[in-house]
Amino acid sequence: MASGSKTCHSLSPRRMVMSAARQRWRLLGQVIARKRGRITRSPECQSTGISKRRFSSYGLLSTQPLENDEDSDDGAWFEHTCSEFPQFSVDIRLLTGPLGIEELTGFNNTGNVCIWPSEEVLTYHCLHHMESFRDKAVCELGGGMTCLAGFAIAAFSEAKEILLTDGNEVSVDNVKLIIERNKGSFGHTEVNASVLRWDRDDIYKDLAGRFDHIICGDCLFFDQFREDLLHVIYTLLKAEGQVTVFAPSRSKTLEKFCEMAREGFDVERQDNYNDTVWEKHQQAKSSETDGYDEDIHYPIMLIMRKLKVLNPPLHRIQVKSANQG
């Protein structure tokens, strides 16, 4: 979901080791690359070791197809609404054409495939806490092809500015089309999209200490980029800012992230953060919903704030005046 789709050339030998998650997504790319038709739903992967995506949503949002008025056949428009918030509506473009393996390999590929449950729940959470974004500068990291949660904030919160990011150029190009389509709904909120590679300090150094709030959905399972993600978050976040992350445990990758994050952040974990989400989660478990796996589907919420004194500092965190407030 985040960082670039091209091979990174500046990685150390340690970070060049491909994680099991990356291997799974490479195989997913091979599966999808063989398809000839349009992809309008998340693909089911039948190979051993790949999560089957038959479970795709908690039903927190409603999605209705819209008439396609563009010449290109690689995307389709859908209106996203939420019955609990009748004023909320945003048009989202999903990539539907056949995706080649070159677009899905590398580590920032997953956001081109579907809207994952973590992004759905993150969006729902943001709708319930819009007051926390009002007049704030907000950044979504690894938002994939939709940055759905970021668009919910842009359209519904009166935020000062929203920066929607992903490391995949295909994803970001799609997000820019969504911005253009919905710009009449943003009011005075400034909304921009940018490619942001977690392993490229030069790309985001000018954003140091800029954001009051950073949000992120299901971006924690890349072992070799975990430290890079934390460095990006620490660099972009204001001294008194807040980070909201939703991600499943996914073979303890969330726990590994938390362990590393505590070197520079106060980390609060919440498993039961919303009665509706918790009820739907329990129903999916008890009814044995097809393909539902708590480990890879149920998003855990992390709230993070910078420590006043690093303990000890993360390897790549440089304490600079821009970040100390």
mmCIF file of C-alpha atoms in Angstrom:
data_model
loop_
_atom_site.group_PDB
_atom_site.id
_atom_site.type_symbol
_atom_site.label_atom_id
_atom_site.label_comp_id
_atom_site.label_asym_id
_atom_site.label_seq_id
_atom_site.Cartn_x
_atom_site.Cartn_y
_atom_site.Cartn_z
ATOM 1 C CA MET A 1 0.000 0.000 0.000
ATOM 2 C CA ALA A 2 2.848 2.331 0.450
ATOM 3 C CA SER A 3 6.155 3.202 -1.091
ATOM 4 C CA GLY A 4 7.158 2.797 -4.686
ATOM 5 C CA SER A 5 6.252 0.162 -7.255
ATOM 6 C CA LYS A 6 9.770 0.115 -8.657
ATOM 7 C CA THR A 7 12.627 -1.818 -7.158
ATOM 8 C CA CYS A 8 14.414 0.137 -4.456
ATOM 9 C CA HIS A 9 18.107 0.499 -5.264
ATOM 10 C CA SER A 10 19.386 2.012 -2.025
ATOM 11 C CA LEU A 11 18.399 -0.679 0.436
ATOM 12 C CA SER A 12 20.868 -2.302 2.773
ATOM 13 C CA PRO A 13 21.388 -6.095 2.528
ATOM 14 C CA ARG A 14 19.142 -6.558 5.553
ATOM 15 C CA ARG A 15 16.271 -4.695 3.930
ATOM 16 C CA MET A 16 16.758 -6.420 0.598
ATOM 17 C CA VAL A 17 15.538 -9.674 2.134
ATOM 18 C CA MET A 18 12.035 -10.282 0.825
ATOM 19 C CA SER A 19 9.504 -10.856 3.563
ATOM 20 C CA ALA A 20 6.889 -13.563 3.451
ATOM 21 C CA ALA A 21 4.230 -10.890 2.955
ATOM 22 C CA ARG A 22 6.011 -9.521 -0.082
ATOM 23 C CA GLN A 23 6.346 -13.001 -1.538
ATOM 24 C CA ARG A 24 2.609 -13.533 -1.127
ATOM 25 C CA TRP A 25 1.847 -10.318 -2.984
ATOM 26 C CA ARG A 26 4.270 -11.173 -5.773
ATOM 27 C CA LEU A 27 2.368 -14.404 -6.292
ATOM 28 C CA LEU A 28 -0.884 -12.438 -6.186
ATOM 29 C CA GLY A 29 0.455 -10.264 -8.970
ATOM 30 C CA GLN A 30 1.181 -13.345 -11.051
ATOM 31 C CA VAL A 31 -2.351 -14.608 -10.513
ATOM 32 C CA ILE A 32 -3.959 -11.319 -11.530
ATOM 33 C CA ALA A 33 -1.595 -10.783 -14.471
ATOM 34 C CA ARG A 34 -2.974 -13.937 -16.084
ATOM 35 C CA LYS A 35 -6.518 -12.607 -16.004
ATOM 36 C CA ARG A 36 -7.861 -11.076 -19.200
ATOM 37 C CA GLY A 37 -11.135 -9.556 -18.039
ATOM 38 C CA ARG A 38 -11.927 -6.554 -15.902
ATOM 39 C CA ILE A 39 -11.277 -6.819 -12.188
ATOM 40 C CA THR A 40 -14.145 -5.252 -10.289
ATOM 41 C CA ARG A 41 -13.835 -7.153 -7.039
ATOM 42 C CA SER A 42 -10.932 -8.163 -4.902
ATOM 43 C CA PRO A 43 -9.374 -11.343 -6.320
ATOM 44 C CA GLU A 44 -9.505 -14.698 -4.564
ATOM 45 C CA CYS A 45 -6.112 -16.281 -4.213
ATOM 46 C CA GLN A 46 -6.165 -20.017 -4.050
ATOM 47 C CA SER A 47 -2.495 -20.762 -3.482
ATOM 48 C CA THR A 48 -1.346 -21.898 -0.082
ATOM 49 C CA GLY A 49 -0.138 -19.037 2.100
ATOM 50 C CA ILE A 50 -2.249 -16.322 0.514
ATOM 51 C CA SER A 51 -5.257 -15.039 2.397
ATOM 52 C CA LYS A 52 -8.508 -15.751 0.563
ATOM 53 C CA ARG A 53 -10.345 -12.460 0.149
ATOM 54 C CA ARG A 54 -13.874 -13.837 0.164
ATOM 55 C CA PHE A 55 -14.499 -11.663 3.231
ATOM 56 C CA SER A 56 -14.198 -8.096 1.995
ATOM 57 C CA SER A 57 -16.327 -5.791 4.147
ATOM 58 C CA TYR A 58 -18.056 -5.261 7.479
ATOM 59 C CA GLY A 59 -20.888 -3.462 5.707
ATOM 60 C CA LEU A 60 -20.188 -0.173 7.449
ATOM 61 C CA LEU A 61 -20.417 1.796 4.199
ATOM 62 C CA SER A 62 -22.730 1.541 1.208
ATOM 63 C CA THR A 63 -21.365 1.419 -2.318
ATOM 64 C CA GLN A 64 -23.366 2.113 -5.463
ATOM 65 C CA PRO A 65 -21.983 1.972 -9.020
ATOM 66 C CA LEU A 66 -22.146 5.180 -11.008
ATOM 67 C CA GLU A 67 -22.455 5.671 -14.731
ATOM 68 C CA ASN A 68 -19.030 5.547 -16.309
ATOM 69 C CA ASP A 69 -18.553 8.737 -18.309
ATOM 70 C CA GLU A 70 -14.878 8.357 -19.126
ATOM 71 C CA ASP A 71 -13.234 6.948 -22.232
ATOM 72 C CA SER A 72 -10.809 4.740 -20.311
ATOM 73 C CA ASP A 73 -11.933 1.245 -19.345
ATOM 74 C CA ASP A 74 -9.395 0.790 -16.530
ATOM 75 C CA GLY A 75 -11.562 2.381 -13.855
ATOM 76 C CA ALA A 76 -15.122 2.460 -12.546
ATOM 77 C CA TRP A 77 -16.813 5.034 -10.314
ATOM 78 C CA PHE A 78 -18.755 4.206 -7.146
ATOM 79 C CA GLU A 79 -20.614 6.403 -4.697
ATOM 80 C CA HIS A 80 -19.671 5.682 -1.086
ATOM 81 C CA THR A 81 -22.117 6.662 1.644
ATOM 82 C CA CYS A 82 -22.816 5.771 5.266
ATOM 83 C CA SER A 83 -26.345 5.394 6.628
ATOM 84 C CA GLU A 84 -25.270 6.791 9.998
ATOM 85 C CA PHE A 85 -24.093 10.019 8.330
ATOM 86 C CA PRO A 86 -26.606 10.994 5.618
ATOM 87 C CA GLN A 87 -24.609 14.102 4.656
ATOM 88 C CA PHE A 88 -21.556 12.025 3.735
ATOM 89 C CA SER A 89 -21.083 11.073 0.096
ATOM 90 C CA VAL A 90 -17.929 10.698 -1.967
ATOM 91 C CA ASP A 91 -17.354 9.342 -5.474
ATOM 92 C CA ILE A 92 -14.463 6.882 -5.568
ATOM 93 C CA ARG A 93 -12.784 5.481 -8.667
ATOM 94 C CA LEU A 94 -11.663 1.860 -8.427
ATOM 95 C CA LEU A 95 -9.105 0.424 -10.800
ATOM 96 C CA THR A 96 -10.838 -2.344 -12.728
ATOM 97 C CA GLY A 97 -8.699 -3.167 -15.736
ATOM 98 C CA PRO A 98 -6.287 -6.106 -15.851
ATOM 99 C CA LEU A 99 -3.206 -5.299 -13.787
ATOM 100 C CA GLY A 100 0.175 -6.548 -14.922
ATOM 101 C CA ILE A 101 2.667 -8.083 -12.556
ATOM 102 C CA GLU A 102 4.883 -5.008 -12.931
ATOM 103 C CA GLU A 103 2.126 -2.941 -11.281
ATOM 104 C CA LEU A 104 1.630 -5.344 -8.392
ATOM 105 C CA THR A 105 5.124 -6.387 -7.391
ATOM 106 C CA GLY A 106 7.437 -4.353 -5.227
ATOM 107 C CA PHE A 107 6.099 -3.524 -1.836
ATOM 108 C CA ASN A 108 3.625 -0.843 -2.545
ATOM 109 C CA ASN A 109 1.165 -2.888 -4.555
ATOM 110 C CA THR A 110 -1.707 -3.949 -2.340
ATOM 111 C CA GLY A 111 -3.641 -0.678 -2.529
ATOM 112 C CA ASN A 112 -4.188 -1.258 -6.254
ATOM 113 C CA VAL A 113 -6.128 -4.466 -5.625
ATOM 114 C CA CYS A 114 -9.101 -3.554 -3.415
ATOM 115 C CA ILE A 115 -10.371 -1.563 -0.451
ATOM 116 C CA TRP A 116 -9.240 -3.593 2.549
ATOM 117 C CA PRO A 117 -11.293 -3.935 5.763
ATOM 118 C CA SER A 118 -8.805 -1.741 7.636
ATOM 119 C CA GLU A 119 -9.429 1.164 5.247
ATOM 120 C CA GLU A 120 -13.188 0.653 5.600
ATOM 121 C CA VAL A 121 -12.984 0.698 9.404
ATOM 122 C CA LEU A 122 -10.545 3.628 9.391
ATOM 123 C CA THR A 123 -13.027 5.580 7.256
ATOM 124 C CA TYR A 124 -15.884 4.685 9.601
ATOM 125 C CA HIS A 125 -13.814 5.712 12.608
ATOM 126 C CA CYS A 126 -12.947 9.053 11.020
ATOM 127 C CA LEU A 127 -16.632 9.728 10.299
ATOM 128 C CA HIS A 128 -17.333 9.230 14.007
ATOM 129 C CA HIS A 129 -14.525 11.585 15.082
ATOM 130 C CA MET A 130 -14.648 14.404 12.546
ATOM 131 C CA GLU A 131 -14.298 17.051 15.239
ATOM 132 C CA SER A 132 -10.716 15.924 15.849
ATOM 133 C CA PHE A 133 -9.752 16.923 12.283
ATOM 134 C CA ARG A 134 -11.405 20.336 12.117
ATOM 135 C CA ASP A 135 -8.891 23.078 11.212
ATOM 136 C CA LYS A 136 -6.096 20.494 11.294
ATOM 137 C CA ALA A 137 -3.451 19.476 8.773
ATOM 138 C CA VAL A 138 -3.949 15.772 8.035
ATOM 139 C CA CYS A 139 -1.922 13.219 6.085
ATOM 140 C CA GLU A 140 -2.971 9.728 5.026
ATOM 141 C CA LEU A 141 -0.046 7.368 4.510
ATOM 142 C CA GLY A 142 -0.331 4.338 2.236
ATOM 143 C CA GLY A 143 -3.888 5.139 1.169
ATOM 144 C CA GLY A 144 -3.726 3.010 -1.980
ATOM 145 C CA MET A 145 -5.857 3.697 -5.044
ATOM 146 C CA THR A 146 -8.711 5.306 -3.063
ATOM 147 C CA CYS A 147 -7.424 7.012 0.124
ATOM 148 C CA LEU A 148 -11.038 6.548 1.207
ATOM 149 C CA ALA A 149 -10.540 7.648 4.821
ATOM 150 C CA GLY A 150 -8.693 10.765 3.713
ATOM 151 C CA PHE A 151 -11.489 11.676 1.329
ATOM 152 C CA ALA A 152 -14.034 11.220 4.103
ATOM 153 C CA ILE A 153 -12.097 13.746 6.191
ATOM 154 C CA ALA A 154 -11.729 16.093 3.216
ATOM 155 C CA ALA A 155 -15.454 16.082 2.472
ATOM 156 C CA PHE A 156 -16.871 16.060 5.965
ATOM 157 C CA SER A 157 -14.581 17.568 8.618
ATOM 158 C CA GLU A 158 -13.601 21.128 7.656
ATOM 159 C CA ALA A 159 -9.937 20.194 7.983
ATOM 160 C CA LYS A 160 -7.363 22.816 7.034
ATOM 161 C CA GLU A 161 -5.556 20.571 4.561
ATOM 162 C CA ILE A 162 -5.337 16.914 3.558
ATOM 163 C CA LEU A 163 -2.336 15.282 1.919
ATOM 164 C CA LEU A 164 -3.227 11.881 0.419
ATOM 165 C CA THR A 165 -0.197 9.682 -0.209
ATOM 166 C CA ASP A 166 0.892 6.330 -1.495
ATOM 167 C CA GLY A 167 4.174 5.068 -2.890
ATOM 168 C CA ASN A 168 2.570 3.663 -6.032
ATOM 169 C CA GLU A 169 2.313 6.104 -8.927
ATOM 170 C CA VAL A 170 -0.699 4.271 -10.402
ATOM 171 C CA SER A 171 -2.539 4.655 -7.100
ATOM 172 C CA VAL A 172 -1.698 8.336 -6.764
ATOM 173 C CA ASP A 173 -2.752 9.092 -10.354
ATOM 174 C CA ASN A 174 -6.100 7.508 -9.551
ATOM 175 C CA VAL A 175 -6.403 9.528 -6.325
ATOM 176 C CA LYS A 176 -5.826 12.731 -8.304
ATOM 177 C CA LEU A 177 -8.785 11.833 -10.521
ATOM 178 C CA ILE A 178 -10.902 11.337 -7.400
ATOM 179 C CA ILE A 179 -9.833 14.739 -6.092
ATOM 180 C CA GLU A 180 -10.897 16.390 -9.345
ATOM 181 C CA ARG A 181 -14.262 14.613 -9.262
ATOM 182 C CA ASN A 182 -15.067 15.576 -5.657
ATOM 183 C CA LYS A 183 -13.423 18.993 -5.323
ATOM 184 C CA GLY A 184 -16.793 20.700 -4.988
ATOM 185 C CA SER A 185 -17.350 18.823 -1.715
ATOM 186 C CA PHE A 186 -14.184 19.946 0.057
ATOM 187 C CA GLY A 187 -15.249 23.439 1.017
ATOM 188 C CA HIS A 188 -12.192 25.409 2.147
ATOM 189 C CA THR A 189 -10.123 22.264 2.781
ATOM 190 C CA GLU A 190 -7.006 22.084 0.607
ATOM 191 C CA VAL A 191 -6.645 18.558 -0.790
ATOM 192 C CA ASN A 192 -3.573 17.245 -2.595
ATOM 193 C CA ALA A 193 -2.132 13.864 -3.538
ATOM 194 C CA SER A 194 1.519 12.885 -3.740
ATOM 195 C CA VAL A 195 3.757 9.868 -4.213
ATOM 196 C CA LEU A 196 5.543 9.334 -0.911
ATOM 197 C CA ARG A 197 8.217 6.658 -0.689
ATOM 198 C CA TRP A 198 8.974 5.720 2.894
ATOM 199 C CA ASP A 199 12.597 4.869 2.076
ATOM 200 C CA ARG A 200 13.289 8.228 0.390
ATOM 201 C CA ASP A 201 13.990 10.918 2.959
ATOM 202 C CA ASP A 202 14.562 13.519 0.253
ATOM 203 C CA ILE A 203 10.948 13.241 -0.911
ATOM 204 C CA TYR A 204 9.351 14.205 2.395
ATOM 205 C CA LYS A 205 11.980 16.261 4.232
ATOM 206 C CA ASP A 206 10.121 19.482 3.341
ATOM 207 C CA LEU A 207 7.055 18.142 5.166
ATOM 208 C CA ALA A 208 8.814 17.877 8.544
ATOM 209 C CA GLY A 209 6.601 18.801 11.475
ATOM 210 C CA ARG A 210 3.694 19.791 9.231
ATOM 211 C CA PHE A 211 0.794 17.542 10.250
ATOM 212 C CA ASP A 212 -1.450 17.551 13.305
ATOM 213 C CA HIS A 213 -2.896 14.143 12.475
ATOM 214 C CA ILE A 214 -1.593 11.188 10.462
ATOM 215 C CA ILE A 215 -3.832 8.255 9.547
ATOM 216 C CA CYS A 216 -2.823 4.900 8.159
ATOM 217 C CA GLY A 217 -4.658 1.655 7.307
ATOM 218 C CA ASP A 218 -3.062 -1.813 7.084
ATOM 219 C CA CYS A 219 0.492 -0.720 6.277
ATOM 220 C CA LEU A 220 2.397 -2.588 8.990
ATOM 221 C CA PHE A 221 3.153 -5.986 7.494
ATOM 222 C CA PHE A 222 6.244 -5.142 5.432
ATOM 223 C CA ASP A 223 9.083 -6.219 7.705
ATOM 224 C CA GLN A 224 11.828 -4.512 5.743
ATOM 225 C CA PHE A 225 10.090 -1.102 5.731
ATOM 226 C CA ARG A 226 8.741 -0.964 9.279
ATOM 227 C CA GLU A 227 11.482 1.334 10.510
ATOM 228 C CA ASP A 228 11.100 3.528 7.426
ATOM 229 C CA LEU A 229 7.375 3.943 8.116
ATOM 230 C CA LEU A 230 8.063 4.998 11.684
ATOM 231 C CA HIS A 231 10.665 7.470 10.498
ATOM 232 C CA VAL A 232 8.175 9.014 8.051
ATOM 233 C CA ILE A 233 5.529 9.290 10.761
ATOM 234 C CA TYR A 234 7.935 10.827 13.251
ATOM 235 C CA THR A 235 9.263 13.294 10.695
ATOM 236 C CA LEU A 236 5.885 14.498 9.396
ATOM 237 C CA LEU A 237 4.083 14.680 12.752
ATOM 238 C CA LYS A 238 3.965 17.826 14.840
ATOM 239 C CA ALA A 239 5.315 17.608 18.371
ATOM 240 C CA GLU A 240 1.792 17.467 19.822
ATOM 241 C CA GLY A 241 0.244 15.579 16.905
ATOM 242 C CA GLN A 242 -1.598 12.257 16.864
ATOM 243 C CA VAL A 243 -1.337 9.147 14.706
ATOM 244 C CA THR A 244 -4.306 6.826 14.142
ATOM 245 C CA VAL A 245 -3.502 3.414 12.702
ATOM 246 C CA PHE A 246 -5.846 0.534 11.904
ATOM 247 C CA ALA A 247 -4.294 -2.813 11.041
ATOM 248 C CA PRO A 248 -4.855 -6.509 11.775
ATOM 249 C CA SER A 249 -2.382 -8.497 13.819
ATOM 250 C CA ARG A 250 -1.356 -10.371 10.656
ATOM 251 C CA SER A 251 1.082 -12.933 12.024
ATOM 252 C CA LYS A 252 2.196 -10.603 14.835
ATOM 253 C CA THR A 253 3.410 -7.898 12.459
ATOM 254 C CA LEU A 254 1.310 -5.339 14.338
ATOM 255 C CA GLU A 255 2.936 -6.362 17.608
ATOM 256 C CA LYS A 256 6.387 -6.013 16.033
ATOM 257 C CA PHE A 257 5.459 -2.540 14.830
ATOM 258 C CA CYS A 258 4.277 -1.551 18.311
ATOM 259 C CA GLU A 259 7.483 -2.812 19.890
ATOM 260 C CA MET A 260 9.606 -0.692 17.579
ATOM 261 C CA ALA A 261 7.274 2.313 17.766
ATOM 262 C CA ARG A 262 7.580 2.528 21.554
ATOM 263 C CA GLU A 263 11.157 3.745 21.123
ATOM 264 C CA GLY A 264 9.794 7.060 19.860
ATOM 265 C CA PHE A 265 6.060 7.095 20.601
ATOM 266 C CA ASP A 266 3.527 6.529 23.300
ATOM 267 C CA VAL A 267 1.432 3.708 21.805
ATOM 268 C CA GLU A 268 -2.124 2.935 22.908
ATOM 269 C CA ARG A 269 -3.734 -0.243 21.564
ATOM 270 C CA GLN A 270 -7.501 -0.761 21.447
ATOM 271 C CA ASP A 271 -9.121 -3.980 20.257
ATOM 272 C CA ASN A 272 -12.704 -2.975 21.063
ATOM 273 C CA TYR A 273 -12.967 0.652 19.944
ATOM 274 C CA ASN A 274 -16.485 0.790 18.497
ATOM 275 C CA ASP A 275 -19.586 -1.178 19.507
ATOM 276 C CA THR A 276 -20.851 -1.610 15.935
ATOM 277 C CA VAL A 277 -17.521 -2.816 14.546
ATOM 278 C CA TRP A 278 -17.016 -5.155 17.504
ATOM 279 C CA GLU A 279 -20.485 -6.638 17.074
ATOM 280 C CA LYS A 280 -19.924 -7.251 13.357
ATOM 281 C CA HIS A 281 -16.562 -8.814 14.139
ATOM 282 C CA GLN A 282 -18.099 -11.166 16.697
ATOM 283 C CA GLN A 283 -20.886 -12.083 14.283
ATOM 284 C CA ALA A 284 -18.379 -12.888 11.539
ATOM 285 C CA LYS A 285 -16.443 -15.130 13.915
ATOM 286 C CA SER A 286 -19.436 -16.945 15.384
ATOM 287 C CA SER A 287 -21.188 -17.494 12.061
ATOM 288 C CA GLU A 288 -18.007 -18.710 10.392
ATOM 289 C CA THR A 289 -18.383 -16.132 7.634
ATOM 290 C CA ASP A 290 -16.760 -17.505 4.503
ATOM 291 C CA GLY A 291 -13.070 -16.687 4.517
ATOM 292 C CA TYR A 292 -13.150 -14.590 7.702
ATOM 293 C CA ASP A 293 -9.882 -14.762 9.617
ATOM 294 C CA GLU A 294 -9.474 -12.468 12.619
ATOM 295 C CA ASP A 295 -5.705 -12.448 12.226
ATOM 296 C CA ILE A 296 -5.781 -10.931 8.738
ATOM 297 C CA HIS A 297 -9.131 -9.123 8.681
ATOM 298 C CA TYR A 298 -9.989 -7.569 12.049
ATOM 299 C CA PRO A 299 -8.354 -4.128 12.389
ATOM 300 C CA ILE A 300 -6.831 -3.214 15.743
ATOM 301 C CA MET A 301 -6.603 0.497 16.508
ATOM 302 C CA LEU A 302 -3.359 2.160 17.551
ATOM 303 C CA ILE A 303 -3.191 5.745 18.825
ATOM 304 C CA MET A 304 0.351 7.123 18.834
ATOM 305 C CA ARG A 305 1.911 10.338 20.121
ATOM 306 C CA LYS A 306 5.534 11.412 20.210
ATOM 307 C CA LEU A 307 7.473 10.822 23.392
ATOM 308 C CA LYS A 308 8.950 13.951 24.911
ATOM 309 C CA VAL A 309 12.224 12.104 25.415
ATOM 310 C CA LEU A 310 13.169 9.301 23.036
ATOM 311 C CA ASN A 311 13.793 6.018 24.735
ATOM 312 C CA PRO A 312 16.297 5.351 23.087
ATOM 313 C CA PRO A 313 15.894 7.089 19.711
ATOM 314 C CA LEU A 314 14.861 5.029 16.698
ATOM 315 C CA HIS A 315 17.820 4.288 14.487
ATOM 316 C CA ARG A 316 16.654 6.640 11.738
ATOM 317 C CA ILE A 317 14.950 9.282 13.875
ATOM 318 C CA GLN A 318 16.967 12.458 14.031
ATOM 319 C CA VAL A 319 15.727 14.820 16.753
ATOM 320 C CA LYS A 320 15.502 18.176 15.011
ATOM 321 C CA SER A 321 14.073 21.466 16.133
ATOM 322 C CA ALA A 322 11.368 21.210 13.448
ATOM 323 C CA ASN A 323 9.920 18.220 15.226
ATOM 324 C CA GLN A 324 10.287 19.312 18.812
ATOM 325 C CA GLY A 325 7.854 22.199 18.751
#
